Coordinates of C-alpha atoms and ligand atoms in Angstrom, one line a residue:
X1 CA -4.3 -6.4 -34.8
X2 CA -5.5 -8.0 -31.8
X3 CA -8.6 -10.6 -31.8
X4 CA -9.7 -9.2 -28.3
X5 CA -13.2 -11.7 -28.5
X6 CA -10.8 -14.8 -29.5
X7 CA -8.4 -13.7 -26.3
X8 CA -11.1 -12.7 -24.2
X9 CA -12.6 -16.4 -25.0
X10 CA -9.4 -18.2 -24.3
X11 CA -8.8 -16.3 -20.7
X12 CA -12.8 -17.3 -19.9
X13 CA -11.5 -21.2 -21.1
X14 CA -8.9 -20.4 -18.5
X15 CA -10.2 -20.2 -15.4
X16 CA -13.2 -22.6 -16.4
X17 CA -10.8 -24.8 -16.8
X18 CA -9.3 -23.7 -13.4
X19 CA -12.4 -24.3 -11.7
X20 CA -12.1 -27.2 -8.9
X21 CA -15.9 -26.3 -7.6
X22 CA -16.2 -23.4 -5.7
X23 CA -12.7 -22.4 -6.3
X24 CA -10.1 -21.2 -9.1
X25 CA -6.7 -23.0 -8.6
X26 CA -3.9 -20.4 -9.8
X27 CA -2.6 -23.0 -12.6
X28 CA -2.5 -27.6 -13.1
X29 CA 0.7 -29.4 -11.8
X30 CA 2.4 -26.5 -9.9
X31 CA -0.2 -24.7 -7.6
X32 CA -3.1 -27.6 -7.3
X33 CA -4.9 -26.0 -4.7
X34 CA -7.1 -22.3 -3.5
X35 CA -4.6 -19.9 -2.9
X36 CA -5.6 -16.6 -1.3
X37 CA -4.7 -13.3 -3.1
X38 CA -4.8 -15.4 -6.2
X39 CA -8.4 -16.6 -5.9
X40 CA -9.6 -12.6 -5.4
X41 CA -7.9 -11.2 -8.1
X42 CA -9.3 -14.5 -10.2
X43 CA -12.8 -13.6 -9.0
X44 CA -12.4 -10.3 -10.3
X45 CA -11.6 -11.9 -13.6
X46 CA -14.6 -14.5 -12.8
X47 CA -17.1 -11.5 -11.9
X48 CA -17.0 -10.1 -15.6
X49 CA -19.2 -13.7 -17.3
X50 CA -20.2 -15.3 -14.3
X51 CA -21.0 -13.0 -11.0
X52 CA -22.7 -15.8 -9.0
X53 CA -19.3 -17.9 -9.4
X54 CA -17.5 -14.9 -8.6
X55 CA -19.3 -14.4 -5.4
X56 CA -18.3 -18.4 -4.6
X57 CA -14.9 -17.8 -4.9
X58 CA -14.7 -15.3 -2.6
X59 CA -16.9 -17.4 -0.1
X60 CA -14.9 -20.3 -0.3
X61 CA -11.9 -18.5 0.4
X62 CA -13.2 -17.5 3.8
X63 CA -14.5 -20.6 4.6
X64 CA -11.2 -21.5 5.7
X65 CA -11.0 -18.5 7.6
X66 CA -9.2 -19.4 11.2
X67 CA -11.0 -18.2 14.8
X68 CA -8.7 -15.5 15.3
X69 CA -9.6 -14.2 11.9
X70 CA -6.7 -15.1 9.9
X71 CA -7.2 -16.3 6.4
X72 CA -4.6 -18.7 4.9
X73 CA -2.4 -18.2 2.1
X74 CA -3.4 -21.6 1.2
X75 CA -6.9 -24.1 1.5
X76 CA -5.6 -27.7 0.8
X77 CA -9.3 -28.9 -0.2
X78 CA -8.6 -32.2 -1.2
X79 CA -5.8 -34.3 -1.9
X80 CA -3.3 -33.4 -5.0
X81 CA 0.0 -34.3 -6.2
X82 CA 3.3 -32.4 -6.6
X83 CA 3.3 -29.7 -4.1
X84 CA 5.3 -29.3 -1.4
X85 CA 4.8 -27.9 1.1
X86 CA 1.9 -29.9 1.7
X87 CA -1.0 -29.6 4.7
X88 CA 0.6 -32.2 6.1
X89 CA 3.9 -30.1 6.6
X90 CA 2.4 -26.9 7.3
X91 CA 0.4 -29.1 10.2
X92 CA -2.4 -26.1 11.0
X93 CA -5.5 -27.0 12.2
X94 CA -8.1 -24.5 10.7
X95 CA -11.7 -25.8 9.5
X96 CA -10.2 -25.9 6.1
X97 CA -6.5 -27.7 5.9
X98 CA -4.2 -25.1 5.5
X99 CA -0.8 -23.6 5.7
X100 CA -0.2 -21.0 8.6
X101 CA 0.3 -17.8 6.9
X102 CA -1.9 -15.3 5.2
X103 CA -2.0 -13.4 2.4
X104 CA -1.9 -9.8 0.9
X105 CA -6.3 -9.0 1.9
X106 CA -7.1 -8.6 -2.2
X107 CA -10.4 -10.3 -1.3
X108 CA -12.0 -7.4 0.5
X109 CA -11.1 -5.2 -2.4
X110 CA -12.7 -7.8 -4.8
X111 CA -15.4 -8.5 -2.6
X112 CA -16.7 -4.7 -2.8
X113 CA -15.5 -4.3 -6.7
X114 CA -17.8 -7.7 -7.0
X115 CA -20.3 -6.6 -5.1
X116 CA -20.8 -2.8 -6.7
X117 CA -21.4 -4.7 -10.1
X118 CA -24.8 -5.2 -8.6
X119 CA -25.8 -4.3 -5.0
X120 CA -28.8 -5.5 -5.1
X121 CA -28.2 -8.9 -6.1
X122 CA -25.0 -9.1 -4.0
X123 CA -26.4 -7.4 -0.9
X124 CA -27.7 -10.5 1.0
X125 CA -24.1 -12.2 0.1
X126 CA -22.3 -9.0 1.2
X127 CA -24.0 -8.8 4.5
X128 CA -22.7 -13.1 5.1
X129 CA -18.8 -11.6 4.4
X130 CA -18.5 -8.5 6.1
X131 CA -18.1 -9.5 9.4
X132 CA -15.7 -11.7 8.5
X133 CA -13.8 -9.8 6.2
X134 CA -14.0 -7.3 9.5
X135 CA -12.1 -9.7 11.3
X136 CA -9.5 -10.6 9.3
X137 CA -8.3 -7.3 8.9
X138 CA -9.0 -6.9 12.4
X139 CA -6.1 -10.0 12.3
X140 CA -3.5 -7.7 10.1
X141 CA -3.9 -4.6 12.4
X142 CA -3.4 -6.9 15.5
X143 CA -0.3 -9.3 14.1
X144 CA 0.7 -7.7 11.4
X145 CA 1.4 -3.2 12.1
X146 CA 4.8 -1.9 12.9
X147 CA 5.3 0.6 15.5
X148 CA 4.9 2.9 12.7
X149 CA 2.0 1.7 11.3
X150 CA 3.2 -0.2 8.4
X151 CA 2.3 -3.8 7.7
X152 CA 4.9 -6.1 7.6
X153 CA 5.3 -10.0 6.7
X154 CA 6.4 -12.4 8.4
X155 CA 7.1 -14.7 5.4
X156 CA 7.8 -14.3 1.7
X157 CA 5.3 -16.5 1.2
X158 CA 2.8 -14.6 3.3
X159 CA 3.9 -11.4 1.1
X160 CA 3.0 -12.8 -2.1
X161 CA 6.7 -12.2 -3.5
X162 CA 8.4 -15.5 -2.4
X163 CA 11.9 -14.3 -3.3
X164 CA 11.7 -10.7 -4.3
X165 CA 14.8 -8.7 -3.7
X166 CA 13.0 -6.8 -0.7
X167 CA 13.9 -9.6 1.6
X168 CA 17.6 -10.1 0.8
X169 CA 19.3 -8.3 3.5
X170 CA 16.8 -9.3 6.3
X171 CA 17.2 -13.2 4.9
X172 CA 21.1 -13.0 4.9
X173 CA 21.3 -12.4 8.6
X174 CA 19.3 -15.1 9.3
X175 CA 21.1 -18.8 9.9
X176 CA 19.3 -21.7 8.2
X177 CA 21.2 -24.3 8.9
X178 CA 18.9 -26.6 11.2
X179 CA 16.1 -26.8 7.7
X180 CA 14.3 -29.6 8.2
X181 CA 15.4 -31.9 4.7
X182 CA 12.5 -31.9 2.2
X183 CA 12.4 -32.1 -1.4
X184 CA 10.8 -29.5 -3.6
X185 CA 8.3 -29.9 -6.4
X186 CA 8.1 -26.6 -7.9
X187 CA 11.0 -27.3 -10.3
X188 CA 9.4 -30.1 -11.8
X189 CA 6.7 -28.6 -13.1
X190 CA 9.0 -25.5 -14.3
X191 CA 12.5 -24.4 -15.5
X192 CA 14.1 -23.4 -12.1
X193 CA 15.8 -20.8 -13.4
X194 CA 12.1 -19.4 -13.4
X195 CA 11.6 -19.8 -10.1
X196 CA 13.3 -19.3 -6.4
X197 CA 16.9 -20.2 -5.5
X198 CA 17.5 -23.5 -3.0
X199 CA 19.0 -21.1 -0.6
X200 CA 15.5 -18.9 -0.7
X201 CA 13.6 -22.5 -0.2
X202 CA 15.3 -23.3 3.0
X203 CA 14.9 -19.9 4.6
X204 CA 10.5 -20.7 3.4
X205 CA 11.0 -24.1 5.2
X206 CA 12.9 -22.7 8.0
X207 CA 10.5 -19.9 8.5
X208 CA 7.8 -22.4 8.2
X209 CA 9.1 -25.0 10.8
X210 CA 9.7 -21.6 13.0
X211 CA 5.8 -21.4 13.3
X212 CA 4.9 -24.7 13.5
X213 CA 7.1 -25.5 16.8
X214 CA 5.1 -23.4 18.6
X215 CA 1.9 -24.5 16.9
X216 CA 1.0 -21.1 14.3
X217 CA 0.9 -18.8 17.7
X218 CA 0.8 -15.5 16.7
X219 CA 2.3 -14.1 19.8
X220 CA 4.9 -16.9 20.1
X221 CA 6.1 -16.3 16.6
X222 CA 6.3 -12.8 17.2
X223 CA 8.7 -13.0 20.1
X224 CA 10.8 -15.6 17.9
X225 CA 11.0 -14.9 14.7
X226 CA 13.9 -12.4 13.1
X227 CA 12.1 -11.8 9.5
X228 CA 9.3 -9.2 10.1
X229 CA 9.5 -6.6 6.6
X230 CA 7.7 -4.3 6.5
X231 CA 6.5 -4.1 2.8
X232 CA 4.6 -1.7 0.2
X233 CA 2.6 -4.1 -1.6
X234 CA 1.6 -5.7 1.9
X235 CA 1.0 -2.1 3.3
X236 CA -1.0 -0.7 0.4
X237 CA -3.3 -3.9 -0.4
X238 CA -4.0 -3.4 3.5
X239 CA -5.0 0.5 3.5
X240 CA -6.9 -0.2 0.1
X241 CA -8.7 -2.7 2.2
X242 CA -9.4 -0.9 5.3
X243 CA -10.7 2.2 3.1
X244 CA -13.2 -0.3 1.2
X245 CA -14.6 -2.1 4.3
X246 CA -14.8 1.5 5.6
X247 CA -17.4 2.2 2.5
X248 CA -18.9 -0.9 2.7
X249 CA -19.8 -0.6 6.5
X250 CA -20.9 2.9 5.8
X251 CA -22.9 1.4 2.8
X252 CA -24.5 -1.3 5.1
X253 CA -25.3 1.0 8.0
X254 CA -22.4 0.3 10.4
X255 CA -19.9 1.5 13.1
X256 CA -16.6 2.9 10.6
X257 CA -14.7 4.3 14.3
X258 CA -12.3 2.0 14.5
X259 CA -11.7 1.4 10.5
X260 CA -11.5 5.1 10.1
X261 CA -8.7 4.8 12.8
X262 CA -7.2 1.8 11.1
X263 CA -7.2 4.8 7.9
X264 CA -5.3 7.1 9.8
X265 CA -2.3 4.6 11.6
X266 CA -2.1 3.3 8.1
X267 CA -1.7 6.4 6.3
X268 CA 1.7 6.7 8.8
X269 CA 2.6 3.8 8.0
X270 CA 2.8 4.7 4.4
X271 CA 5.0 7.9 5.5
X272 CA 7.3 5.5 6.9
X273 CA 8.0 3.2 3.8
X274 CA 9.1 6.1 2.1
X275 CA 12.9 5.5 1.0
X276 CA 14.5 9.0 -0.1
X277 CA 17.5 7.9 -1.1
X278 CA 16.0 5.8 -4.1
X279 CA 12.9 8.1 -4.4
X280 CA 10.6 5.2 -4.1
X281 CA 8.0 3.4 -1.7
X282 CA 10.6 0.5 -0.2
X283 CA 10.4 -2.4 1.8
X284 CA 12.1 -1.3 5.4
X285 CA 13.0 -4.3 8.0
X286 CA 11.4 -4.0 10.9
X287 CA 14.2 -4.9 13.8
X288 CA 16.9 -3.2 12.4
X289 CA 15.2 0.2 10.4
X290 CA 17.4 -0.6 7.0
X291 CA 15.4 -0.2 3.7
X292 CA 15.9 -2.6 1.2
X293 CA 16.4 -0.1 -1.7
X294 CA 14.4 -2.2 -3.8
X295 CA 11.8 -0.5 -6.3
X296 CA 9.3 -3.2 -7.0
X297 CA 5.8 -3.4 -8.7
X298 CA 5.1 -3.0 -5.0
X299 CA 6.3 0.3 -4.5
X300 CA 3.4 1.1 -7.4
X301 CA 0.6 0.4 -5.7
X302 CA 0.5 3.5 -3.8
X303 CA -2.6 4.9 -6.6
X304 CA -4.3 2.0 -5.4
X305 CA -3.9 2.6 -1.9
X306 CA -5.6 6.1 -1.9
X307 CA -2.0 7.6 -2.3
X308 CA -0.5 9.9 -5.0
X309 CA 2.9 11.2 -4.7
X310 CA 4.6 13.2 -7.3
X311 CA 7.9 11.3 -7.0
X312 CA 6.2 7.9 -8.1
X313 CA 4.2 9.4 -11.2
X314 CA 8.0 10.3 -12.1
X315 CA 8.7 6.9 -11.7
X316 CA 5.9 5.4 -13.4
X317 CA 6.8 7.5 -16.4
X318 CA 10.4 6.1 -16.4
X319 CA 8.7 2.6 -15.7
X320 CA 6.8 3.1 -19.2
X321 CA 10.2 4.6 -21.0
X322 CA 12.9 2.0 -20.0
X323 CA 10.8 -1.3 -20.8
X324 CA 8.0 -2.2 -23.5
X325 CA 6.4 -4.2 -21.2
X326 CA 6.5 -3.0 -17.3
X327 CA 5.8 -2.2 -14.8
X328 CA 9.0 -5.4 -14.0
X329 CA 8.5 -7.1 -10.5
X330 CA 12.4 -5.0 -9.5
X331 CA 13.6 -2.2 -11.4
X332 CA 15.3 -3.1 -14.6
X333 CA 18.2 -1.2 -13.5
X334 CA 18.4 -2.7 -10.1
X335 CA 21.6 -4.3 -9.0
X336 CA 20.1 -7.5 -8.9
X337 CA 17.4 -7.6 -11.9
X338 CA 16.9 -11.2 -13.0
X339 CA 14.3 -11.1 -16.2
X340 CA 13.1 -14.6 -15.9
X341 CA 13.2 -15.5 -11.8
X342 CA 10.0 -15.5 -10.7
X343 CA 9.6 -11.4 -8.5
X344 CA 13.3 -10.4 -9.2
X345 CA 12.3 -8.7 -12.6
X346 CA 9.3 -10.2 -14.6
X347 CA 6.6 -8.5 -14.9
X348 CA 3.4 -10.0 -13.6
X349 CA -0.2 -8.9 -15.3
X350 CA -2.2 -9.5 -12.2
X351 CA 0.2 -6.8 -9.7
X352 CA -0.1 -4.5 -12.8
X353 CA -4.3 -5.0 -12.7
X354 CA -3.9 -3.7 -9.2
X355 CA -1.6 -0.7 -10.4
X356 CA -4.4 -0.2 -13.1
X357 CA -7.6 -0.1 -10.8
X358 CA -5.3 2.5 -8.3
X359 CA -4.2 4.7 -11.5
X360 CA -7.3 4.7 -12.9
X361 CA -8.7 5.5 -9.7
X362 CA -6.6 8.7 -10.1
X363 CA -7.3 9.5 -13.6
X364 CA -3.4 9.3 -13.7
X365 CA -2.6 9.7 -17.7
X366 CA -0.4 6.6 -18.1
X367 CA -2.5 4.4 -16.7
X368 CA -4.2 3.7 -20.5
X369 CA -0.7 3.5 -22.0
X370 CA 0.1 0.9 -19.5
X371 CA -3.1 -1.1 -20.2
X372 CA -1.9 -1.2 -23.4
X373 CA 1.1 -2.7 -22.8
X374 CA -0.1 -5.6 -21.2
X375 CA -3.0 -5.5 -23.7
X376 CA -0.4 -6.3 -26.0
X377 CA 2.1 -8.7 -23.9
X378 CA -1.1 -11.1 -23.1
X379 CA -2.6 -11.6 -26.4
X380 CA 0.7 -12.3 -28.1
X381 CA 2.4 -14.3 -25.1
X382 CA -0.7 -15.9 -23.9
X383 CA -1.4 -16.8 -20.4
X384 CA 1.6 -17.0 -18.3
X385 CA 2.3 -16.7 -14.9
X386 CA 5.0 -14.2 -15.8
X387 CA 6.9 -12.4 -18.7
X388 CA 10.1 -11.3 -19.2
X389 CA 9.7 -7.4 -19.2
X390 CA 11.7 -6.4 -21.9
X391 CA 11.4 -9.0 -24.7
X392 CA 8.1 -10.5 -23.6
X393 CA 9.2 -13.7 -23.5
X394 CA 6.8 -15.8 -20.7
X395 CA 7.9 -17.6 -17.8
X396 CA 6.8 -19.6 -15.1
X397 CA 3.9 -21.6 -15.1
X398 CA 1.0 -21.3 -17.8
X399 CA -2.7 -21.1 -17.9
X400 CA -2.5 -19.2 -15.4
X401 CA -6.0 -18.0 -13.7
X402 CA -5.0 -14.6 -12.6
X403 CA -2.7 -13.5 -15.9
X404 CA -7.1 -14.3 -17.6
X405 CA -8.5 -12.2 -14.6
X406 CA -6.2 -9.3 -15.5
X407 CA -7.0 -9.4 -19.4
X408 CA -10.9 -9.7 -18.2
X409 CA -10.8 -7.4 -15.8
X410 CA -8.6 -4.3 -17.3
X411 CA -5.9 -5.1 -20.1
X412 CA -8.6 -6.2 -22.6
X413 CA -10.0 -2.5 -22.9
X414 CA -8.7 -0.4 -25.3
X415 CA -9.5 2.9 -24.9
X416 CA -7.3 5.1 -25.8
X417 CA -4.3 5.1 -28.4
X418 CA -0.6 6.3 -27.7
Ligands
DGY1 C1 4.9 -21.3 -3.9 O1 4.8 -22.4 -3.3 O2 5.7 -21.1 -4.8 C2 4.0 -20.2 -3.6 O3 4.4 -19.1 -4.2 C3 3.8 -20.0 -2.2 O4 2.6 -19.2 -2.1

């Protein structure tokens, strides 16, 4: 029997203890600073006992929001130990130090989720973000679109899944050899059999260096660079996006033209992420047109994007049949599944809170039998950064902010019974 007010007190102990002022770091020792799509999803968390602080997460993010509307996977507030890469690698020069990429836009989703908990109160605050939540996805549809309208990254880092299996083909045509030398300090905070390989660090650091010699210039880095993937998660979170600033600008009074035909080049985009051959939303490499053949948590969040498809509630149900605890970063019966590295197998609460909000948005069945599931993982593993997805077993860093948001948010209601 699950103690959901004793869990429910420990994830709130979580992020309070998270709290830097203004902003949730993701977890102590390994990630010692604001990251972006983890921050938003935390807020969510935040939004259900405190919505003022919720609000300030948000806010805080986009403070370090750069002039041509880009908002950094990273805000280097102050000065911390063991991280690399630090500000003064990345070398940007935003009005927040920062690193030079962005982040999957969960922030404009949280900020309207946030924000419809009370309109009233949050209407003032809403009015201060909009324009700049505008421009930032303004930013995606400029830098980031395909010519078939699906986003793509131009760093595993800037996709959220440093070293998911979606990037393996693109990666291993590209020579790394001239990495800059540097010395990580991820895997002294964690087992690195947790976390990415030394060959997926170099092709970061290359990337990295690949931006900074022409000083973060979009268009520079998009004539140079030979890792543009086009992605699901980075795709969906982007249409979810563009469809909630669309309400919100409604909701506020203003122009929706141009969002409503961000909507529609999006929706193609989606069309073109489809992979037949593995029956499954896929990551698809922009130069040379090759899917990846990867199913990911990723390839899930097509509910949350606006988008049902028969196929996927098919796989969702084989998701919930094959694993007690999905849905896994990779399919379990990938070539490649990995149960403990990092996204080539765990399964990660906060993607599934996403998955949640888009199935429940559907009123698609499973989505309380999945709940449950990580109802279950999270109060008996606590909160990790990951979990193994067939035994539980968590991985990765603890006290982890977003793994709380997820209980708070979703995984903590139990509302049905299977
Ligand atoms: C890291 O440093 O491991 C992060 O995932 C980058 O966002």
């Amino acid at each position: 029997m699950i103690d959901v007010d004793a869990v429910t007190q420990r994830a709130i102990d979580v992020l309070k203890r998270n709290d830097r002022g203004g902003y949730t770091i993701p977890t102590d020792g390994l990630y010692p600073y604001q990251w972006n799509w983890d921050s938003a999803i935390s807020a969510l968390g935040i939004a259900e006992f405190d919505l003022d602080r919720a609000w300030q997460e948000i806010e805080t993010l986009m403070s370090g929001q750069w002039d041509n509307g880009m908002v950094p996977q990273i805000l280097f507030h102050t000065e911390a130990e063991g991280y690399f890469p630090g500000a003064d690698v990345w070398n940007c020069d935003g009005p927040v130090p920062s690193s030079g990429i962005s982040q999957p836009p969960v922030a404009v989703t949280a900020a309207r989720l946030i924000w419809e908990k009370d309109t009233s109160l949050g209407k003032s605050r809403m009015e201060a973000l909009l324009p700049k939540l505008r421009c930032w996805t303004d930013w995606f549809m400029r830098w980031r679109l395909d010519d078939k309208g699906a986003v793509f990254t131009r760093h595993p880092w800037e996709a959220g899944r440093d070293n998911a299996p979606d990037w393996d083909k693109s990666a291993a045509r590209i020579d790394t050899s001239g990495v800059q030398s540097y010395i990580r300090e991820d895997t002294k905070h964690v087992n690195s059999d947790h976390r990415p390989t030394q060959k997926d660090y170099d092709l970061y650091v290359w990337l990295l260096q690949l931006g900074r010699d022409v000083n973060w210039d979009d268009g520079a880095i998009a004539e140079n660079t030979p890792f543009k993937v086009a992605d699901p998660l980075m795709t969906f979170i982007t249409l979810r996006a563009v469809r909630d600033l669309h309400a919100l600008c409604e909701a506020f009074g203003q122009n929706t033209d141009q969002l409503a035909e961000y909507i529609t080049v999006l929706e193609a985009g989606v069309d073109s992420i489809w992979n037949p051959e593995i029956q499954a939303y896929d990551s698809r490499d922009v130069q040379t047109g090759e899917f990846a053949g990867s199913l990911s948590c990723g390839s899930y969040l097509c509910w949350y994007a606006g988008v049902d498809r028969k196929e996927m509630r098919g796989q969702l149900r084989n998701a919930l049949s094959r694993t007690k605890y999905p849905v896994a970063s990779y399919d379990i019966q990938g070539a490649v599944f990995d149960p403990h590295r990092y996204w080539r197998g765990p399964t990660w609460p906060c993607v599934n809170l996403l998955i949640g909000i888009g199935l429940a948005d559907f009123g698609v069945p499973e989505e309380p039998k999945l709940r449950r599931r990580i109802r279950e993982l999270v109060a008996e593993n606590g909160f990790s950064e990951y979990f193994d997805p067939i035994t539980g077993t968590p991985a990765g860093g603890k006290s982890f902010s977003w793994t709380a948001a997820a209980w708070l948010r979703w995984a903590r209601f139990d509302t049905h019974s299977d």
